[in-house]
Short mmCIF file of C-alpha atoms and ligand atoms in Angstrom, two decimals:
data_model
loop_
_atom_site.label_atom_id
_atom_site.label_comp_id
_atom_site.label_asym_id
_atom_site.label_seq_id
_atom_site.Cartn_x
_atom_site.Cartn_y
_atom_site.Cartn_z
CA UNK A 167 -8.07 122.12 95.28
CA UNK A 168 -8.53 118.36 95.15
CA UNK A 169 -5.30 116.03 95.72
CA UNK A 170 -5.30 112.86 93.89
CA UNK A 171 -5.20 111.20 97.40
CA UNK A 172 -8.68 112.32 98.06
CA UNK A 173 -9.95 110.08 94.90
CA UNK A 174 -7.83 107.14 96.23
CA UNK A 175 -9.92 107.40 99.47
CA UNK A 176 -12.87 108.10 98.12
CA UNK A 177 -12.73 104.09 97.33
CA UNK A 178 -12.21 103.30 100.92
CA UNK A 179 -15.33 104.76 102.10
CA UNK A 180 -17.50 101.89 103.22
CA UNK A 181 -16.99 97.54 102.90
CA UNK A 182 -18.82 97.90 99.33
CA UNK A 183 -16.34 100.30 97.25
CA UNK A 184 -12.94 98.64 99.41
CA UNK A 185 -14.81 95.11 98.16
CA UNK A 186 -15.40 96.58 94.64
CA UNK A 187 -11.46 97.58 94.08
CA UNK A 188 -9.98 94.68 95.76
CA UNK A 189 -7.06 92.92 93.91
CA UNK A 190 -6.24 89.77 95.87
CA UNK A 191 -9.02 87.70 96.72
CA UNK A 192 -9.02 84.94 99.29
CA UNK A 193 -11.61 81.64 98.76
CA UNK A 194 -11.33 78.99 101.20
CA UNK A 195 -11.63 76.67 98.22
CA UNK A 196 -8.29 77.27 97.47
CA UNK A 197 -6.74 76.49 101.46
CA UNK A 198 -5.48 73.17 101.86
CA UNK A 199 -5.21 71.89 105.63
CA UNK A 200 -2.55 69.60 106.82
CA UNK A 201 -3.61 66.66 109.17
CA UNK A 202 -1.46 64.07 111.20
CA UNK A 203 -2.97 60.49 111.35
CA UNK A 204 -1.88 58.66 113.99
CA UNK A 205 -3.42 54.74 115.21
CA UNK A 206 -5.29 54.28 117.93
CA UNK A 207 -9.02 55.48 118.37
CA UNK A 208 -10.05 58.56 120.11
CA UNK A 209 -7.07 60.19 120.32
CA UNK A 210 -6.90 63.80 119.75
CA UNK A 211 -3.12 65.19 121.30
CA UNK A 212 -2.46 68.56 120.81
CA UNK A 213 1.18 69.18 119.55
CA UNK A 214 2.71 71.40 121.81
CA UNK A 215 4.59 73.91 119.92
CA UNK A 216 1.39 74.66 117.90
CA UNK A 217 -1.69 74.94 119.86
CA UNK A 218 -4.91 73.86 118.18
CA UNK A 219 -3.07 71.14 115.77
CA UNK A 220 -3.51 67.90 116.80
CA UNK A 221 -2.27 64.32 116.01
CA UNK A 222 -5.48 62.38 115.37
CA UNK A 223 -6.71 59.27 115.21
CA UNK A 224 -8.85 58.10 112.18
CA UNK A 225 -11.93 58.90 113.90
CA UNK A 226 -11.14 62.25 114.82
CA UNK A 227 -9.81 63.07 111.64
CA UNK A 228 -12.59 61.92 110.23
CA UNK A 229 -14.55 64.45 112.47
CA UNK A 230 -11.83 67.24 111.60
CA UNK A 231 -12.64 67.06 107.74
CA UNK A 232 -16.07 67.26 107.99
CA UNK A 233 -15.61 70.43 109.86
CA UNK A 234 -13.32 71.33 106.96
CA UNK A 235 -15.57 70.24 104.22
CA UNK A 236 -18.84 72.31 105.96
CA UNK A 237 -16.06 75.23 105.72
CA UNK A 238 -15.53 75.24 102.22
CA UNK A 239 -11.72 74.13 102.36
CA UNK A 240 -10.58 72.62 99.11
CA UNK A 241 -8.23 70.11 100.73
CA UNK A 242 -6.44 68.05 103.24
CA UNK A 243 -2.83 67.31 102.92
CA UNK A 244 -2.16 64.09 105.11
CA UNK A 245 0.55 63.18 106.64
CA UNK A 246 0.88 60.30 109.41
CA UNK A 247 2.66 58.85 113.11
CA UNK A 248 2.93 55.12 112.00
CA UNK A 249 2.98 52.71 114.57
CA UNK A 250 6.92 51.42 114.07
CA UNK A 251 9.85 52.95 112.61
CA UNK A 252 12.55 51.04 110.31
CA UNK A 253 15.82 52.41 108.18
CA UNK A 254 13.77 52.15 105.07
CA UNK A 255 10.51 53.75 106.48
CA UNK A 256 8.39 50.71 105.28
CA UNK A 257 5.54 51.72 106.80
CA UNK A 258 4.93 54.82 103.88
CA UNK A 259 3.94 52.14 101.43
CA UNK A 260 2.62 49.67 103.86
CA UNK A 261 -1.23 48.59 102.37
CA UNK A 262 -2.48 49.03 105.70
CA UNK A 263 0.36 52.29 106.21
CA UNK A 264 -1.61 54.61 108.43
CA UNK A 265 -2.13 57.48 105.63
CA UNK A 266 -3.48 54.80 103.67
CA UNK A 267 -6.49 53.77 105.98
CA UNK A 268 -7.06 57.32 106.26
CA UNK A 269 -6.97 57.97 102.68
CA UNK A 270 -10.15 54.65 102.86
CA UNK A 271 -11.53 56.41 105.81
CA UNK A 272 -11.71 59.91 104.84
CA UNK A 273 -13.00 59.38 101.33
CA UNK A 274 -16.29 58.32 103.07
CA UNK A 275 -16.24 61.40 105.57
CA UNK A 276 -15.77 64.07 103.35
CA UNK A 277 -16.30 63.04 99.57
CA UNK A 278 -15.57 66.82 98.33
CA UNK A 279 -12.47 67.10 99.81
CA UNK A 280 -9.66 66.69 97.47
CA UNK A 281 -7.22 64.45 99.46
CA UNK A 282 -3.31 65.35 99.23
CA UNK A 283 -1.34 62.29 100.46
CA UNK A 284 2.36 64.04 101.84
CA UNK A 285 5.06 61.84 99.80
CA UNK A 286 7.92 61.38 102.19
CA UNK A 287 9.99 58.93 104.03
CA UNK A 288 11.09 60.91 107.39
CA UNK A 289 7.55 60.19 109.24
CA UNK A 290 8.70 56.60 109.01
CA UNK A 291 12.36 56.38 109.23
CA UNK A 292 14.24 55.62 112.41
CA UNK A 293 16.53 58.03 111.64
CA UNK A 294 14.32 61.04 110.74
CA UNK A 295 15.56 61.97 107.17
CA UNK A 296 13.57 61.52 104.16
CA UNK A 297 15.50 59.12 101.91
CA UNK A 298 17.55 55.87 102.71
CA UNK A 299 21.03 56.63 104.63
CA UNK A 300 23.91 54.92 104.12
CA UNK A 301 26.21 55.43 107.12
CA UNK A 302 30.11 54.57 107.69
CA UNK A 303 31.74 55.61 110.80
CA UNK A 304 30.31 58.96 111.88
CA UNK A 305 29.98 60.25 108.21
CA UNK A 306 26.35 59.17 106.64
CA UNK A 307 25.40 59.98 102.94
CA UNK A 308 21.19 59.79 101.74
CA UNK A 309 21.23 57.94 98.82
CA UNK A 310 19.59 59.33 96.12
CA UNK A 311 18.30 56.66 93.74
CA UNK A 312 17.70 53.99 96.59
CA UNK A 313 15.66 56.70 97.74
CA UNK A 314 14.14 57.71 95.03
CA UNK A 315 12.36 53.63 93.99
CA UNK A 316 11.16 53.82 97.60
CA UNK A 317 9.41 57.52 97.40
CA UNK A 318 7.99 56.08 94.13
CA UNK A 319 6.50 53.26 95.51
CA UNK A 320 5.51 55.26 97.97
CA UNK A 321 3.55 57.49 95.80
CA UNK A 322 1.94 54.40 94.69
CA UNK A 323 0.62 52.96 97.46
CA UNK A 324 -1.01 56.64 98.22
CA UNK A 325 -2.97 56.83 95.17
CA UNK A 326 -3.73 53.63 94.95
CA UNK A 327 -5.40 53.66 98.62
CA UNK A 328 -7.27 57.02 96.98
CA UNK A 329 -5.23 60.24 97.24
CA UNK A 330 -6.43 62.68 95.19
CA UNK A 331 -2.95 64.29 94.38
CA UNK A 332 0.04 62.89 95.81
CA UNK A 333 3.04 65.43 96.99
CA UNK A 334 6.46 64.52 97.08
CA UNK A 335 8.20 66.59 100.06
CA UNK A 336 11.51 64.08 100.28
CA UNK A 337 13.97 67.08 97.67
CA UNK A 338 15.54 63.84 96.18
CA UNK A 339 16.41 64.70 92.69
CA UNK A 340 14.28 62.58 89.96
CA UNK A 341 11.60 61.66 92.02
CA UNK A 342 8.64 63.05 90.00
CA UNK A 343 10.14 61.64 86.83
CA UNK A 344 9.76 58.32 89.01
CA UNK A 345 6.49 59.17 90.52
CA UNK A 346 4.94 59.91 87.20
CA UNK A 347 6.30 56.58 85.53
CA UNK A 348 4.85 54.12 88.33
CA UNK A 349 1.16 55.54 88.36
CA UNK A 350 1.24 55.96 84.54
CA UNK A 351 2.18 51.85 84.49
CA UNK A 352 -0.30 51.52 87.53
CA UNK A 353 -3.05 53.15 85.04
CA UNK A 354 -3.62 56.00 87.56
CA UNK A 355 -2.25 58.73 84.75
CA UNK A 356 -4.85 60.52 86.11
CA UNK A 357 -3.61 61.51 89.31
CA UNK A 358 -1.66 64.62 89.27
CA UNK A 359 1.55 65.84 91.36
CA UNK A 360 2.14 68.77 93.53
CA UNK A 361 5.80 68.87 94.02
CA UNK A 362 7.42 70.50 96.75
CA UNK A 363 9.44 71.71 94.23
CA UNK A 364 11.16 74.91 95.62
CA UNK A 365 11.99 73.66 99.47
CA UNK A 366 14.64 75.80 101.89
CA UNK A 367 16.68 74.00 104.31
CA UNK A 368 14.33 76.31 107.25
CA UNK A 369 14.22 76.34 110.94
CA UNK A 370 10.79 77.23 110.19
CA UNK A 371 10.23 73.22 110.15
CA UNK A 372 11.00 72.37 113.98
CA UNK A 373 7.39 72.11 115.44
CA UNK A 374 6.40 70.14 112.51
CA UNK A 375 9.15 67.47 113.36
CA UNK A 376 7.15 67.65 116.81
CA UNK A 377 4.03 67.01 115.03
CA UNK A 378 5.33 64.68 112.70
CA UNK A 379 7.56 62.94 114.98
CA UNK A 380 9.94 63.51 112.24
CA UNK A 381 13.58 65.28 113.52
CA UNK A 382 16.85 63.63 112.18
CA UNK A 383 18.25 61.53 114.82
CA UNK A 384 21.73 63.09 113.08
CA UNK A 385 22.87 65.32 111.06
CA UNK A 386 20.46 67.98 109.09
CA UNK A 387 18.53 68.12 105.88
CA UNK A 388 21.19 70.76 104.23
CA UNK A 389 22.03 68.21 101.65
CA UNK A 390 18.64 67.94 100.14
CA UNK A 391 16.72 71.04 101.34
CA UNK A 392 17.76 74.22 99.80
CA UNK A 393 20.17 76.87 100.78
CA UNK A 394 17.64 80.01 101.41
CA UNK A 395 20.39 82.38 99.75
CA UNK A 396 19.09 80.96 96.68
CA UNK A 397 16.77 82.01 94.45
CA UNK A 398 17.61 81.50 90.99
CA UNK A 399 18.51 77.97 92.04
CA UNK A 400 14.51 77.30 93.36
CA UNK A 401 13.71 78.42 89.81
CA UNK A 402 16.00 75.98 88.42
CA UNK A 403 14.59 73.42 91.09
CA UNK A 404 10.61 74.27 89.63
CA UNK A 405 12.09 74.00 86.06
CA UNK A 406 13.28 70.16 86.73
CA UNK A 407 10.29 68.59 88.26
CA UNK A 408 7.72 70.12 85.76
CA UNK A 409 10.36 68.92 82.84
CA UNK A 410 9.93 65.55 84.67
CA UNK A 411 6.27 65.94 84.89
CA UNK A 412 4.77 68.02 87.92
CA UNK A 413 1.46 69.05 87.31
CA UNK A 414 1.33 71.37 90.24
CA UNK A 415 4.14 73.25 92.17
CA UNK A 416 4.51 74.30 96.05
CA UNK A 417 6.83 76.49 97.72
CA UNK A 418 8.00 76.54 101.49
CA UNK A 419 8.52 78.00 103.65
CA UNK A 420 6.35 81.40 102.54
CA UNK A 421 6.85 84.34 104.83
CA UNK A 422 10.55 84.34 104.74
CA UNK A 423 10.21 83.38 101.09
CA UNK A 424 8.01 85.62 99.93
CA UNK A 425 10.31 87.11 96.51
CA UNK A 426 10.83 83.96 95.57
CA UNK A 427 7.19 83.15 95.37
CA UNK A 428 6.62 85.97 93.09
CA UNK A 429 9.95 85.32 90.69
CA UNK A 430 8.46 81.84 90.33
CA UNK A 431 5.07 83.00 89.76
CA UNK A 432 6.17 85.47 86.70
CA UNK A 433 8.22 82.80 85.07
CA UNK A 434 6.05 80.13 85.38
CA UNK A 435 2.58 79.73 83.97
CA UNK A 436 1.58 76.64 85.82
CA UNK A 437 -0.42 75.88 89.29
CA UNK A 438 1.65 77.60 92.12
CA UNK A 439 1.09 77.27 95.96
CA UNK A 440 2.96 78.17 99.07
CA UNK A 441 2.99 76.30 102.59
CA UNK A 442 2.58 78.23 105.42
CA UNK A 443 4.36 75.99 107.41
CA UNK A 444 4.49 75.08 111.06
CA UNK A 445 7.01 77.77 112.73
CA UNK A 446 5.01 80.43 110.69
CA UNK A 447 2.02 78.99 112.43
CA UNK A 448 3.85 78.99 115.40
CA UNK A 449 5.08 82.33 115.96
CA UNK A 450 1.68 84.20 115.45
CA UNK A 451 0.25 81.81 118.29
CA UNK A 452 2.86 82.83 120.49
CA UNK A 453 2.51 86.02 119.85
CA UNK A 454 -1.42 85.74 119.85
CA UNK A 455 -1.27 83.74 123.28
CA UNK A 456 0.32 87.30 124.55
CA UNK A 457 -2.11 89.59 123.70
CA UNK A 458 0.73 90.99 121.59
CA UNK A 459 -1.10 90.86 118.28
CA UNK A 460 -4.75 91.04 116.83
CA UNK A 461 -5.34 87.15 116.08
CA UNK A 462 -8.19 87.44 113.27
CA UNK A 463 -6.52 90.08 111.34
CA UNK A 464 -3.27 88.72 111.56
CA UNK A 465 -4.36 85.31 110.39
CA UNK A 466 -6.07 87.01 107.61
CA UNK A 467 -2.94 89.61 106.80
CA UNK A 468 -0.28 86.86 106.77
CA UNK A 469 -2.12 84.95 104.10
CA UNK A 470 -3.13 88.01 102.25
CA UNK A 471 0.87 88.21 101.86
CA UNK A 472 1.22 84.82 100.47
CA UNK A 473 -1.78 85.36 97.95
CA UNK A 474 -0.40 88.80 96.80
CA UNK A 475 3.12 87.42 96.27
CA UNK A 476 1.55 84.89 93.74
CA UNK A 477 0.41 81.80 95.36
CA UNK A 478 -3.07 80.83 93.61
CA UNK A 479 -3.48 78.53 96.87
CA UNK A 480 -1.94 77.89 100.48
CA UNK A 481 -1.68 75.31 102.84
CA UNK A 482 -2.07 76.59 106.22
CA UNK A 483 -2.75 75.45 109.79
CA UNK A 484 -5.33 78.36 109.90
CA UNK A 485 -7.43 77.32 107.32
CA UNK A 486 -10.52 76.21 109.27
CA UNK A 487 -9.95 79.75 111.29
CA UNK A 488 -9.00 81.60 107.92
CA UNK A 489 -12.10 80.10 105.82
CA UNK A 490 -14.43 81.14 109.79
CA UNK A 491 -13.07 84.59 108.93
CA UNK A 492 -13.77 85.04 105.29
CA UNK A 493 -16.99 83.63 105.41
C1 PBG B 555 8.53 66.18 105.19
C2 PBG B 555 7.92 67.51 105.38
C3 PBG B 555 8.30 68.52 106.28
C4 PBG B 555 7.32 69.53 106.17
C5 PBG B 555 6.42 69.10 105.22
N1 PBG B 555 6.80 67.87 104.73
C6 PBG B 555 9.41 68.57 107.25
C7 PBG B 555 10.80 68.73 106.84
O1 PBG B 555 11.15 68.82 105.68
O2 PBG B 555 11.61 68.73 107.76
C8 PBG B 555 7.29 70.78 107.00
C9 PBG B 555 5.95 71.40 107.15
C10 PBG B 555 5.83 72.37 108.28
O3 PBG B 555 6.82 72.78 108.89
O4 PBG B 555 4.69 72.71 108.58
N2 PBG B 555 9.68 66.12 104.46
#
């Protein structure tokens, strides 16, 4: 007598039939791959908590998304070191702001890659938070709608300097409405939005703030992130910024999020991504580093997850090694 199992196997018999009846596909087209500009020339420093990302210098980057490019990655997401720090974080709209010359310099490099200019303040605030902080005594507050004009112009000065999509990661309330309103006056209504819309308060952050030389000097980012016991409020969250005009919406962490990636992706019929984000990237390296788990398949596994919970693309540290794999 036959079992029904045998039939289910019977399409796991060679690559062919397991390709055939596959239901979540991976294309590197659809991986976007965070960078961290830094000045300088020649420099290529390897972040310690996350081996094989490195701050770069234009040049390198440069080098890094041409790599990317000959990959088949859809993207780069940018973020960058600037040279100075100030409360306001003037160097994110600075003409000459160091994600701006890469946006100039990278446009020649790679001219398929779509360009994702990070919209955030904490890369370039003395104090490491992501709006402006008004401070008396030991208490401090971040002030939303001072915050919000400068994340705006910040936005801006990215697309002006040629991001492709601009992505506010700041969590300040009515910053897309804000976003939306200066390029549309700017004449760049053609530049869409990826909001961060659905962001968790997460230790999963802490070897980006390495990378990005971005850890609050005080304090945390409970205020504005989002309490992970949450998840009808990050549907409330997505709701608000494509009200206010998001074109496309991201999600982060994803691992540990993974449910609430798929509740957004059956409400919402709109462009949805997840960030794998640095301490996910982390903890398979460590692990990797020990022997202690298969890297290629574990790469390709934990983005499988992301994929099958929804996300129609990912930003990932692995996508140069993810798109190797696939290809
Ligand atoms: C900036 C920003 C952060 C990340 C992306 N944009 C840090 C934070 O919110 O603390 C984290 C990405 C990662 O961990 O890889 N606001």
């Amino acid at each position: 007598m036959e079992f029904p199992a045998t039939r289910l196997r019977r399409l796991r018999r060679n690559e062919a039939l397991r390709d055939l009846v596959r239901e979540t596909r991976m294309d590197p087209a659809t991986f976007i791959y965070p960078l961290f500009l830094c000045p300088g020339e020649g420099i290529r420093r390897e972040v310690s908590a996350m081996p094989g990302v490195f701050n770069l210098s234009l040049d390198q980057a440069a080098r890094e998304a041409e790599k990317a490019a000959a990959a088949g990655i859809g993207g780069l997401l940018l973020f960058g070191l600037p040279p100075e720090k100030d409360p306001q974080g003037s160097g994110a709209w600075a003409e000459d702001g160091i994600v701006q010359q890469g946006l100039r310099a990278l446009k020649g490099a790679a001219p398929g890659l779509l360009l994702v200019a990070d919209v955030c303040l904490c890369e370039y605030t003395d104090h490491g938070h992501c709006g402006v902080v008004r401070k008396t005594g030991e208490a401090y507050e971040i002030e939303n709608d001072a915050s919000v004009a400068l994340i705006a112009k910040t936005a801006l000065s990215l697309a002006q300097a040629g991001a492709d999509i601009v992505a506010p990661s700041d969590m300040m309330d009515g910053r897309v409405r804000a976003i939306r309103r200066e390029l549309d006056r700017a004449g760049l209504e053609q530049t869409p939005i990826l909001s961060y819309a659905a962001k968790f308060a997460s230790s999963f952050y802490g070897p980006f703030r390495e990378a990005a030389g971005s850890a609050p000097q005080f304090g945390d980012r409970r205020s504005y992130q989002m309490d992970g016991a949450n998840p009808r409020e990050a549907m409330r969250e997505i709701e608000q910024d494509l009200r206010e005009g998001a074109d496309l919406i991201l999600m982060k962490p994803a691992m540990p999020y993974l449910d609430v990636i798929r509740a957004a992706r059956e409400r919402f019929d709109v462009p949805l991504g997840a960030y794998q984000v640095s301490g996910e990237y982390s903890m398979l390296q460590a692990a990797f580093a020990r022997g202690w788990l298969d890297r290629d398949r574990a790469i390709l596994e934990s983005l499988l997850a992301i994929y099958r919970a929804g996300a129609g693309f990912a930003v990932t540290y692995f996508a140069q090694e993810a798109a190797r794999l696939l290809g």
